[in-house]
XYZ file of C-alpha atoms in Angstrom:
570
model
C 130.752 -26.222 271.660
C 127.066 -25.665 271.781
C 125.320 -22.306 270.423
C 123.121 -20.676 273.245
C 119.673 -20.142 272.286
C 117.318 -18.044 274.779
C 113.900 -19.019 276.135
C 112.015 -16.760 273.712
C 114.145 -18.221 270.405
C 113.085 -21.811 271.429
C 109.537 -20.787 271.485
C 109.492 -19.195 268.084
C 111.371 -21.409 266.837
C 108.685 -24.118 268.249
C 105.578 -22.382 267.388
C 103.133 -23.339 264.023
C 102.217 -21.333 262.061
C 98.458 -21.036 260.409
C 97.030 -20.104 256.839
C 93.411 -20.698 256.117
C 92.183 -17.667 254.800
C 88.563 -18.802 254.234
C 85.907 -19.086 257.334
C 86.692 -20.326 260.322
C 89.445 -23.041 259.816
C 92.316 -21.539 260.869
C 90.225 -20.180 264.579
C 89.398 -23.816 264.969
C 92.547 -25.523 263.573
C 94.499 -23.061 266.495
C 92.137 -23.970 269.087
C 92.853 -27.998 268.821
C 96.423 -27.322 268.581
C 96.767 -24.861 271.874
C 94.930 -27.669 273.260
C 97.560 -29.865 273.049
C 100.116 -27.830 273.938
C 101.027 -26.622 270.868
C 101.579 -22.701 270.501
C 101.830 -20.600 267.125
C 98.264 -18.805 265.801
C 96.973 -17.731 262.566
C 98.436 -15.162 259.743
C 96.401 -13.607 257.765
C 97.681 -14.094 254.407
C 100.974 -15.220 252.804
C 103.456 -11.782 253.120
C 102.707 -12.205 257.147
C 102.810 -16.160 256.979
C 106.920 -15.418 254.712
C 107.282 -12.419 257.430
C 106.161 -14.785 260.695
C 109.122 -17.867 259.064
C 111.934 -15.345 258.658
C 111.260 -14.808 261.890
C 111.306 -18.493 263.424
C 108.999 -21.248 263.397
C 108.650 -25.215 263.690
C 105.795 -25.748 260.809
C 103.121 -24.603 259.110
C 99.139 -25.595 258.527
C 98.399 -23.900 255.230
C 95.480 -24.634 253.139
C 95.771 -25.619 249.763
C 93.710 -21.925 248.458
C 96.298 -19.818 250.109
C 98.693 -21.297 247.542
C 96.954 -20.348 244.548
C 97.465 -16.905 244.806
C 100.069 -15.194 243.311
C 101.755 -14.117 246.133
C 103.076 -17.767 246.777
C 106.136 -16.775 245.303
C 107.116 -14.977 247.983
C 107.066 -18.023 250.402
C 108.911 -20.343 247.346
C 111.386 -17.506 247.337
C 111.864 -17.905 251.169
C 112.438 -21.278 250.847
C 114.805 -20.693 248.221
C 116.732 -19.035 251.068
C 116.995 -21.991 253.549
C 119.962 -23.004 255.060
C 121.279 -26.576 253.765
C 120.490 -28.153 257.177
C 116.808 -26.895 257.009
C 113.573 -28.144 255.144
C 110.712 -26.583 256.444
C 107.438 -28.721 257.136
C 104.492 -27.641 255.577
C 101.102 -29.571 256.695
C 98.477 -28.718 253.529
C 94.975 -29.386 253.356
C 93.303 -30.760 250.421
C 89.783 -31.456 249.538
C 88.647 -35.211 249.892
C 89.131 -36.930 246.623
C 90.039 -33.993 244.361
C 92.676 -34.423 241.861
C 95.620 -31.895 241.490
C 96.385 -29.177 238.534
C 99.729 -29.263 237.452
C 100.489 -25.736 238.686
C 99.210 -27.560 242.622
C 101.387 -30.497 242.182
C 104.248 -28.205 241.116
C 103.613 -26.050 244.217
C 103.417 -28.721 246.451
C 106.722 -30.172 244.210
C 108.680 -26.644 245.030
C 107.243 -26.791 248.584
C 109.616 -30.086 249.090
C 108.271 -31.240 252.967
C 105.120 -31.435 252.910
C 102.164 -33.608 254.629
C 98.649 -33.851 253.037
C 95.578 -33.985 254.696
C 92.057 -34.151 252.966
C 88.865 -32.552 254.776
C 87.035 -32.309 256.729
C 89.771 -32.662 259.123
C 90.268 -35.413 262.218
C 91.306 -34.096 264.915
C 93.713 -37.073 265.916
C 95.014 -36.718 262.274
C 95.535 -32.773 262.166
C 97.519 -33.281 265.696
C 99.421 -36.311 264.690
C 100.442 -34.423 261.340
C 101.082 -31.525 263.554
C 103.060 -33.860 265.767
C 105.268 -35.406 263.018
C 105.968 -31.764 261.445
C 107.533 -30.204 264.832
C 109.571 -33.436 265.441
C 110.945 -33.453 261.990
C 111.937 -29.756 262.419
C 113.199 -29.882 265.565
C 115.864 -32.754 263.815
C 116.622 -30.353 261.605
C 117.254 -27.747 264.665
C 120.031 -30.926 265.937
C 121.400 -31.109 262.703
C 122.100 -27.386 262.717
C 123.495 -27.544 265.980
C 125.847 -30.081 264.660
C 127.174 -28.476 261.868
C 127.949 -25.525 263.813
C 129.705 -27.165 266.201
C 131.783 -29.017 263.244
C 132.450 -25.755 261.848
C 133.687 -24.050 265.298
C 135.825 -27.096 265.921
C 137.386 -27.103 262.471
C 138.033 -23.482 262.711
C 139.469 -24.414 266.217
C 142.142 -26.954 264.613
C 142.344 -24.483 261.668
C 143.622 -21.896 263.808
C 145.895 -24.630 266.083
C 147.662 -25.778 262.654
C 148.576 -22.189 261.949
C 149.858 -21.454 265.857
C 152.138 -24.689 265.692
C 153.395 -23.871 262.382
C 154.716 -20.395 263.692
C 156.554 -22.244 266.987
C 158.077 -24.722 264.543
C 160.570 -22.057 263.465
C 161.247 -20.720 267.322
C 161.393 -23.656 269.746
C 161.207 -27.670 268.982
C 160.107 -27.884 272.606
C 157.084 -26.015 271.943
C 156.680 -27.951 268.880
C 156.539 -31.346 270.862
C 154.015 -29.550 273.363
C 151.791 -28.478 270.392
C 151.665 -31.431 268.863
C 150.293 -33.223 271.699
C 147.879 -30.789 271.933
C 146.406 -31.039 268.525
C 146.371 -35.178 268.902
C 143.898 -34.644 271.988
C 141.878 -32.295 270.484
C 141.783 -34.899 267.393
C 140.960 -37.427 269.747
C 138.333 -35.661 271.559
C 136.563 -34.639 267.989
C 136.475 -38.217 267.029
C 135.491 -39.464 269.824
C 132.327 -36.415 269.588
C 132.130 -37.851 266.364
C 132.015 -41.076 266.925
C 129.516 -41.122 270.032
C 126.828 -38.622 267.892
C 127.113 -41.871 265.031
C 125.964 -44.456 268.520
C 123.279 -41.786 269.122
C 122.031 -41.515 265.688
C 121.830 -45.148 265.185
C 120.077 -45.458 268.517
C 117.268 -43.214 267.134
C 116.814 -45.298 264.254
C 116.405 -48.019 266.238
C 114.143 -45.908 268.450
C 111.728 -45.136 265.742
C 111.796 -48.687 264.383
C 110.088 -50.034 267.683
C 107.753 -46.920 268.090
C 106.597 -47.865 264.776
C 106.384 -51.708 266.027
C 104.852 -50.583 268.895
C 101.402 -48.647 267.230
C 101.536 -51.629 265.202
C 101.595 -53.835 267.832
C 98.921 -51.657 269.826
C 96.578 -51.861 266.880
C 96.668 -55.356 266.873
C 95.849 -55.689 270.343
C 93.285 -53.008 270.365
C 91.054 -55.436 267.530
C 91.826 -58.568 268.897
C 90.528 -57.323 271.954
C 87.182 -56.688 270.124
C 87.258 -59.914 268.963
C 88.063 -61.878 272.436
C 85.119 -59.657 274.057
C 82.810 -61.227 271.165
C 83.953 -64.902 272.278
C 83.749 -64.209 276.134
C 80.169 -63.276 275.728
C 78.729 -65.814 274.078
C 80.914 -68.297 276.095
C 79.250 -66.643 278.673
C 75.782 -66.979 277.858
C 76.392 -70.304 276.778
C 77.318 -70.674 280.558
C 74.272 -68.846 281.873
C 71.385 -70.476 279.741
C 72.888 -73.770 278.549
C 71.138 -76.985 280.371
C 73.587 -79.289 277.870
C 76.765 -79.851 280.345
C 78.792 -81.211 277.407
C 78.388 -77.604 275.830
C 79.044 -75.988 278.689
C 82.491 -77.664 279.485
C 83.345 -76.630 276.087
C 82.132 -73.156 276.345
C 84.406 -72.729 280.123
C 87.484 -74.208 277.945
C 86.670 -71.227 275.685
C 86.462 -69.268 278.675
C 89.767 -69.958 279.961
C 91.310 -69.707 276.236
C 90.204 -66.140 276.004
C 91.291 -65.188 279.296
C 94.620 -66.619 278.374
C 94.329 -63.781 275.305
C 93.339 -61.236 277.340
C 96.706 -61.414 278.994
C 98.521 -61.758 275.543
C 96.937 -58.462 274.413
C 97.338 -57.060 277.649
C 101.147 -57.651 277.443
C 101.578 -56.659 274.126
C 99.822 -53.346 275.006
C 101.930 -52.777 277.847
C 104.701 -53.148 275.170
C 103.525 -50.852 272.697
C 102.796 -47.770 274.804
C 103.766 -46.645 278.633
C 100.730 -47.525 280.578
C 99.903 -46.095 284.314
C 100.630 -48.622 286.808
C 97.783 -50.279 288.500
C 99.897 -51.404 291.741
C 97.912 -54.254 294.197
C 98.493 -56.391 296.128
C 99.836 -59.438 293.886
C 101.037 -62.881 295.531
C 104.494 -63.441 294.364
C 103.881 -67.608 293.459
C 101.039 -66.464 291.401
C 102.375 -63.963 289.529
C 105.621 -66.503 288.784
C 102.772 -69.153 287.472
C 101.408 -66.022 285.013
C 104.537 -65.357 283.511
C 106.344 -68.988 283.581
C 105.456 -70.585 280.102
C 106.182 -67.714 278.526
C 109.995 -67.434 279.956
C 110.508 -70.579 279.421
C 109.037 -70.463 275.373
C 111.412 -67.133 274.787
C 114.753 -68.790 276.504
C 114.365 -72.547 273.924
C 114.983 -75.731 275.356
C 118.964 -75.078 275.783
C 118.335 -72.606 279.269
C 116.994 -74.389 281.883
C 114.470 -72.127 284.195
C 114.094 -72.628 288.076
C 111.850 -70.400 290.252
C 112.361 -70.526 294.201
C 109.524 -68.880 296.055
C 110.695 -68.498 300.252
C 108.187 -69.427 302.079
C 107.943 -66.368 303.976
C 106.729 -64.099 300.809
C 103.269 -63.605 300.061
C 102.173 -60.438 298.814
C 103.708 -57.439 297.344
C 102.205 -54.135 295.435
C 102.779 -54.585 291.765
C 101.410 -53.852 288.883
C 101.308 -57.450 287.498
C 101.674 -57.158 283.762
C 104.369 -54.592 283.786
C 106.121 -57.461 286.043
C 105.672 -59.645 283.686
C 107.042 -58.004 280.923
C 109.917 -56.615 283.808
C 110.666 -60.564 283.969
C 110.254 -61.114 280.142
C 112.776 -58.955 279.409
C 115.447 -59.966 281.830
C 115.251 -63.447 280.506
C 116.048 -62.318 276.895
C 118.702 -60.572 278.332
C 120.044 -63.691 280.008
C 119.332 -65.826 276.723
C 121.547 -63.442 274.988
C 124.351 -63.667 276.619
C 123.875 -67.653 277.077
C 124.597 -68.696 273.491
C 125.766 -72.109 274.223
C 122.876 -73.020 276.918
C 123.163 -72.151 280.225
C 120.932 -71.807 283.983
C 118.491 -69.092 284.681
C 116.947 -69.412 288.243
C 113.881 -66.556 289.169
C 113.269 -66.421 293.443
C 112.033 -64.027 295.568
C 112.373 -63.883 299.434
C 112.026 -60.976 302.053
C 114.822 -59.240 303.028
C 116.058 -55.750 303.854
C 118.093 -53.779 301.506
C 121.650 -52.728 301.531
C 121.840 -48.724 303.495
C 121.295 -46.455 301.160
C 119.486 -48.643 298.681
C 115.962 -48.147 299.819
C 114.097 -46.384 303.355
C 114.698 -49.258 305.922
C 112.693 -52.009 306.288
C 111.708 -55.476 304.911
C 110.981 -55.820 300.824
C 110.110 -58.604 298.420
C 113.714 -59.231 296.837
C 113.183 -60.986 293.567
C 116.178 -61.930 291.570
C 117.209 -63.272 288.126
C 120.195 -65.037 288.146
C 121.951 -66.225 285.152
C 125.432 -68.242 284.765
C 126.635 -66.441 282.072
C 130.251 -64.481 281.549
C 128.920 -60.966 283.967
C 129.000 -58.191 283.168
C 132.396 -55.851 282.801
C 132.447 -53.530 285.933
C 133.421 -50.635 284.199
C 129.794 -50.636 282.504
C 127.711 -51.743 285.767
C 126.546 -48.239 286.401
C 125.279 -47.995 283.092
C 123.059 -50.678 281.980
C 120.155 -49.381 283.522
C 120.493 -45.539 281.487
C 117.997 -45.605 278.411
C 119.561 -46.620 274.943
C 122.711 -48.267 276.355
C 123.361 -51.823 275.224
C 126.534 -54.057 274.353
C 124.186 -55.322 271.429
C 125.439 -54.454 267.981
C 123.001 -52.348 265.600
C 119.393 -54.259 265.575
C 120.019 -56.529 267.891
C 118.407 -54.383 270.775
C 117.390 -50.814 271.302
C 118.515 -50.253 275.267
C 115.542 -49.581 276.532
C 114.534 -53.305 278.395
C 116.867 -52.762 281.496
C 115.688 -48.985 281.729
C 111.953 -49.995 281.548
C 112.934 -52.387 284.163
C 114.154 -49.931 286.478
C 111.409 -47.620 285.961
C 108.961 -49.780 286.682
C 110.547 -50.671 289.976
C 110.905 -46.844 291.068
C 107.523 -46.462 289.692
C 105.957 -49.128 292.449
C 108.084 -47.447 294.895
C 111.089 -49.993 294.834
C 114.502 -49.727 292.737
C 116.188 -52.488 290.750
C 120.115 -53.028 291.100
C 122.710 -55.909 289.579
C 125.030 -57.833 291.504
C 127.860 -59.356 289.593
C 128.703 -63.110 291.200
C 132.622 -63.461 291.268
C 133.529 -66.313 288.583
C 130.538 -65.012 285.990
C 126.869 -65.052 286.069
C 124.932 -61.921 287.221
C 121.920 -61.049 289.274
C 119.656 -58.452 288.489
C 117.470 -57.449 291.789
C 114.112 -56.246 291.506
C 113.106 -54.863 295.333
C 109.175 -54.128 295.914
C 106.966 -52.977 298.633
C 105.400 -55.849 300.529
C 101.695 -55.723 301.151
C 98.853 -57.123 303.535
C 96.127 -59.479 302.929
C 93.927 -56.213 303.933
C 95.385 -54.775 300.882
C 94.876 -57.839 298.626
C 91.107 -57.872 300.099
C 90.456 -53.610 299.489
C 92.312 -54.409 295.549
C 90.684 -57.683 294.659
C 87.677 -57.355 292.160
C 84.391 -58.139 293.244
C 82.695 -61.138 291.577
C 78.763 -60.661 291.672
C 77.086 -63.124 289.994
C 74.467 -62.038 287.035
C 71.279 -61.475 288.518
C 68.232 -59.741 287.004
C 67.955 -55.847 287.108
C 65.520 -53.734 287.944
C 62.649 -53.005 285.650
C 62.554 -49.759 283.610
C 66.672 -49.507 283.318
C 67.620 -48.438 280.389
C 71.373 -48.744 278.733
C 72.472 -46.759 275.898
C 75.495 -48.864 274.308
C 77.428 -46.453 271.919
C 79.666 -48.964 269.900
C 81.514 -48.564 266.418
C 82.192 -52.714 265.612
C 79.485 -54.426 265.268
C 79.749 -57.793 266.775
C 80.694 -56.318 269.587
C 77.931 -54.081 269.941
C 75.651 -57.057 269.619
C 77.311 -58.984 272.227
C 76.750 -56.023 274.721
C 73.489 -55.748 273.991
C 72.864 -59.216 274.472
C 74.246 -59.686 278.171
C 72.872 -56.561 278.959
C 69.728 -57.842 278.001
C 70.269 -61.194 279.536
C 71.048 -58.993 282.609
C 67.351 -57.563 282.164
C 68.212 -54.153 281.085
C 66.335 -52.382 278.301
C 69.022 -51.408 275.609
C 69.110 -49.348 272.834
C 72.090 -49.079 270.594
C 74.332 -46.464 268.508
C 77.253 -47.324 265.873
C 78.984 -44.053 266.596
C 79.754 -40.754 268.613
C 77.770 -38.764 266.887
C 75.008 -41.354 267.078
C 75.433 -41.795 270.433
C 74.620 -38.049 270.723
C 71.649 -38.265 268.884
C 69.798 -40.952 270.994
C 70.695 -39.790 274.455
C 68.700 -36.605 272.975
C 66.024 -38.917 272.020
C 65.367 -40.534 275.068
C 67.910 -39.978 277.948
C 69.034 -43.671 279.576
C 69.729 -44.398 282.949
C 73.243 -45.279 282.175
C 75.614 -45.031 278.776
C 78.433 -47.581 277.980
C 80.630 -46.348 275.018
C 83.463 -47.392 272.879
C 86.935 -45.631 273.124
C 88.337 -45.622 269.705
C 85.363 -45.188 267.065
C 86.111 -43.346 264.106
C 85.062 -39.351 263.580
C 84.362 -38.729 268.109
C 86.280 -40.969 270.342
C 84.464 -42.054 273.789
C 86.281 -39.829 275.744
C 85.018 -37.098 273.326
C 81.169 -38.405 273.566
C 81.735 -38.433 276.889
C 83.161 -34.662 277.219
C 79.770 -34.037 275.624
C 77.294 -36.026 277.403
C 78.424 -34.207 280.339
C 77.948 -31.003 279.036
C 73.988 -31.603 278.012
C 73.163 -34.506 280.651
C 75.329 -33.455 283.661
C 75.095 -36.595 286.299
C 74.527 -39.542 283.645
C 76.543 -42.116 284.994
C 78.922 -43.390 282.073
C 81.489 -45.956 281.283
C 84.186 -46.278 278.587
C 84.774 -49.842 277.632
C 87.848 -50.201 276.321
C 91.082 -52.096 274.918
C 93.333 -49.611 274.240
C 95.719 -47.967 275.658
C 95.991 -44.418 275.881
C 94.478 -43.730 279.215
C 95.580 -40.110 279.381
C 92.615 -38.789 277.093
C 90.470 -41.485 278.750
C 91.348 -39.819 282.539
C 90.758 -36.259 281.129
C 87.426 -36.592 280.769
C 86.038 -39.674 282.945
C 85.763 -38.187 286.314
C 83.354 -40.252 289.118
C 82.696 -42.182 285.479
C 84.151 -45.919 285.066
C 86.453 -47.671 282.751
C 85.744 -51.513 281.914
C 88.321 -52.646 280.674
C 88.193 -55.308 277.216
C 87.784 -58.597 277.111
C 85.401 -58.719 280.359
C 82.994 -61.255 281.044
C 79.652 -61.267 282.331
C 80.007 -60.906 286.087
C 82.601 -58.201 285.242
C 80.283 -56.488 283.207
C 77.291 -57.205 285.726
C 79.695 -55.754 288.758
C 80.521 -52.581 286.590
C 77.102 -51.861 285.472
C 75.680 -52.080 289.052
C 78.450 -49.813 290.459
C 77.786 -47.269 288.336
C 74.125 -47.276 288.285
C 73.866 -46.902 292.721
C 76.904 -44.306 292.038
């Protein structure tokens, strides 16, 4: 049994709470969480902040001067109250640097959850902490909803015990019926039981890869920085160098960072979800892309075979996420090839079973292992998130489900077809496209040529060598350029002297790009910007960028020359 909650309970019970009683903090610390969706407000002191929790709430922003007054014991008193299941999440802000009294660190000590921020605050930081707070509570709101459904079911066979008791001494027919009763309702509790113990250990796993996957995202973002460093001096070297011998070296360079701009790309598109970027991709190319890398993650005892019709030529895709779509399926197949086995990857045009798809002719691209199948029974789920016949760390479930949503996503589906005798194929079924497409969603190449005279850049950019690099193709492009190691930076030059065009950074520390940029348009409506960048959260990047560009990291000169131009004739 579940316990009903209305509309309104779920909000309280969401909201956070705010106690800065000094200035402005708590107007300002409300403002950047509404902005993000989260709702709550500000108390005025510490008898409304105990009055606003016994009413309901999901966690609390308190700075650390409202708990020096005396009426903290009130809110320690409330806490004293808490259920078992619950331990409220307090987020606290400290001053940078300061140490602790005793009678803080045995306030924060009787406050139990807390997280500690130092000032000034981030705004990233004071949402993340935010973030972490609800989610923590809203565990605690599962874990409540568990218990009381423990307790109502072992009232239930409380109360069933008792009833079959009272028949034994009337009828040993009715005892017989009873007691088959009370074995199914035994069986159904363990089996709740039992399924909430899979779902718990899925979450685990769950927040194991999250945490792998803003590691991994990290990683990418700098080694980004550093391939866009290497591409532009291979470049120059390319544009100025008269010695051929360096510039052979300098294109195998080339290539060698282009090879890592796919890495990072790939591990990006593993460590967040990333918009598609559907175009027209030709199938035997994107095989080629993806090929080494198969064959490196199945080891020398699976041998791969790719089979390209010759009647299939272009389908919309968004080639990374196929990639990775591919990736994963030959783990998969790997996995359940222990001893060695076949894997063959074609594609050919076909049209799909009725009902499948809308009618009409799609790229069919299937990965066929000869492995032992997969039981029928489970067919229908291996595509639902979490599922997998994995034991604990082995897998999290989520590689066929990303599969499939990637497929729906570029307006396709995915399905598996067990072979009779073993083996299974898993069907991937895109949209075929034209070689008008391919032509409108190629990028253009324009060769470096000098600019105008009198353009000015401004190149807002937190890592150095990176900066530098910028500022030397742009240069080499014939652009004047004047540079900035920060947002705030940034600000202060475009006030100086207002360029013709600003390239900035995403991720800098203290204002993010999209930030600078939210601000540039606000004093210099009309300045054509772009964000160059290597990360991957595009969602605060498409709040704010408008008719603006995105150049995306590593790019080399002709990319950067193409983007440039665009945006200045924009």
């Amino acid at each position: 049994m579940s316990i009903p909650m209305s509309a309104a309970d779920h909000t309280i019970e969401e909201r956070i709470l705010i106690l800065a009683p000094h200035g402005r903090d708590a107007e300002v610390i409300h403002q950047v969480l509404l902005r993000d969706g989260f709702s709550g407000g500000a108390v005025a002191n510490v008898e409304a902040l105990v009055t606003g929790l016994q009413q309901g709430a999901g966690a609390c922003v308190i700075a650390e001067e409202a708990l020096r007054d005396s009426s903290v014991k009130q809110l320690l008193a409330w806490l004293g109250t808490q259920e078992p299941w619950s331990d409220f999440p307090f987020v606290v802000l400290v001053a940078r640097g300061g140490g602790h009294t005793q009678a803080a660190r045995s306030t924060f000590d009787q406050l139990g959850n807390i997280i500690l921020l130092e000032r000034p605050l981030n705004a990233e930081t004071l949402r993340s902490a935010a973030a972490s707070g609800l989610r923590a509570r809203r565990r605690q709101y599962e874990a409540r909803r568990i218990l009381a459904e423990r307790t109502l079911a072992s009232d239930s066979l409380r109360d069933s015990r008792a009833e079959l008791l009272q028949l034994n001494e009337t009828l040993e027919s009715r005892i017989e019926e009873r007691t088959r009763a009370l074995a199914q309702a035994n069986d159904r509790l363990m089996n709740e039981v039992i399924e909430r113990e899979r779902v718990q250990l899925a979450m685990v796993q769950l927040q194991k890869m999250e945490a792998v996957g803003r590691l991994t995202g990290g990683i990418a973002h700098d080694f980004n920085n550093l391939l866009n460093v290497i591409q532009g001096s291979m470049d120059l070297i390319l544009l100025l160098s008269q010695d051929a011998n360096a510039r052979n070296k300098a294109e195998v360079a080339r290539r060698a960072c282009e090879r890592g701009a796919k890495l990072t790309s790939q591990l990006l598109a593993f460590s967040r979800n990333q918009r598609l970027n559907l175009r027209a991709t030709p199938v035997r190319a994107m095989f080629d892309g993806v090929r080494e890398l198969m064959a490196t993650s199945l080891g020398s005892g699976v041998k791969l075979e790719f089979d390209v019709a010759d009647d299939v030529g272009l389908v919309m895709a968004d080639t990374n996420q196929m990639e990775m779509a591919l990736l994963n399926l030959a783990i998969n197949a790997r996995d359940v090839m222990p001893d060695g086995g076949k894997l063959t990857v074609s594609a050919s045009t076909a049209s799909p079973p009725e009902g499948l798809l809308p009618p009409g002719r799609y790229c069919r691209i299937a990965v066929t292992d000869n492995g032992p199948g997969i039981d029928p029974a489970i067919v229908g789920k291996v595509f639902e998130p979490f599922f997998t016949t994995k034991s604990v760390g082995k897998g999290t479930g989520l590689g066929l489900s990303q599969v499939y949503g990637m497929a729906q996503q570029s307006g396709g589906t995915a399905r598996i077809v067990n072979a009779e005798g073993g083996g299974t194929t898993i069907e991937i079924w895109l949209q075929l496209a034209q070689q008008a497409e391919a032509e409108a969603s190629a990028p253009v190449a324009i060769a470096p040529k000098p600019a105008g005279d009198g353009v000015r850049i401004l190149v807002v950019e937190d890592d150095k060598s990176v900066r530098q690099s910028m500022v030397e193709l742009l240069e080499t492009l014939g652009y004047q350029v004047s540079q900035a190691d920060d947002g705030e930076a940034g600000l202060r030059e475009l006030r100086r002297a207002k360029p013709h065009l600003m390239i900035t950074d995403y991720l800098m520390p203290g204002m993010t790009g999209a930030q600078l940029v939210a601000a540039a348009n606000v004093e210099f409506p009309g300045l054509p910007m772009i964000i160059a960048t290597g990360y991957a959260d595009m969602e605060a990047i498409d709040a704010v960028i408008g008719d603006n560009t995105v150049l995306r990291k590593p790019f080399h000169l002709g990319q950067l020359a193409a983007t440039v131009d665009h945006a200045l004739r924009r």
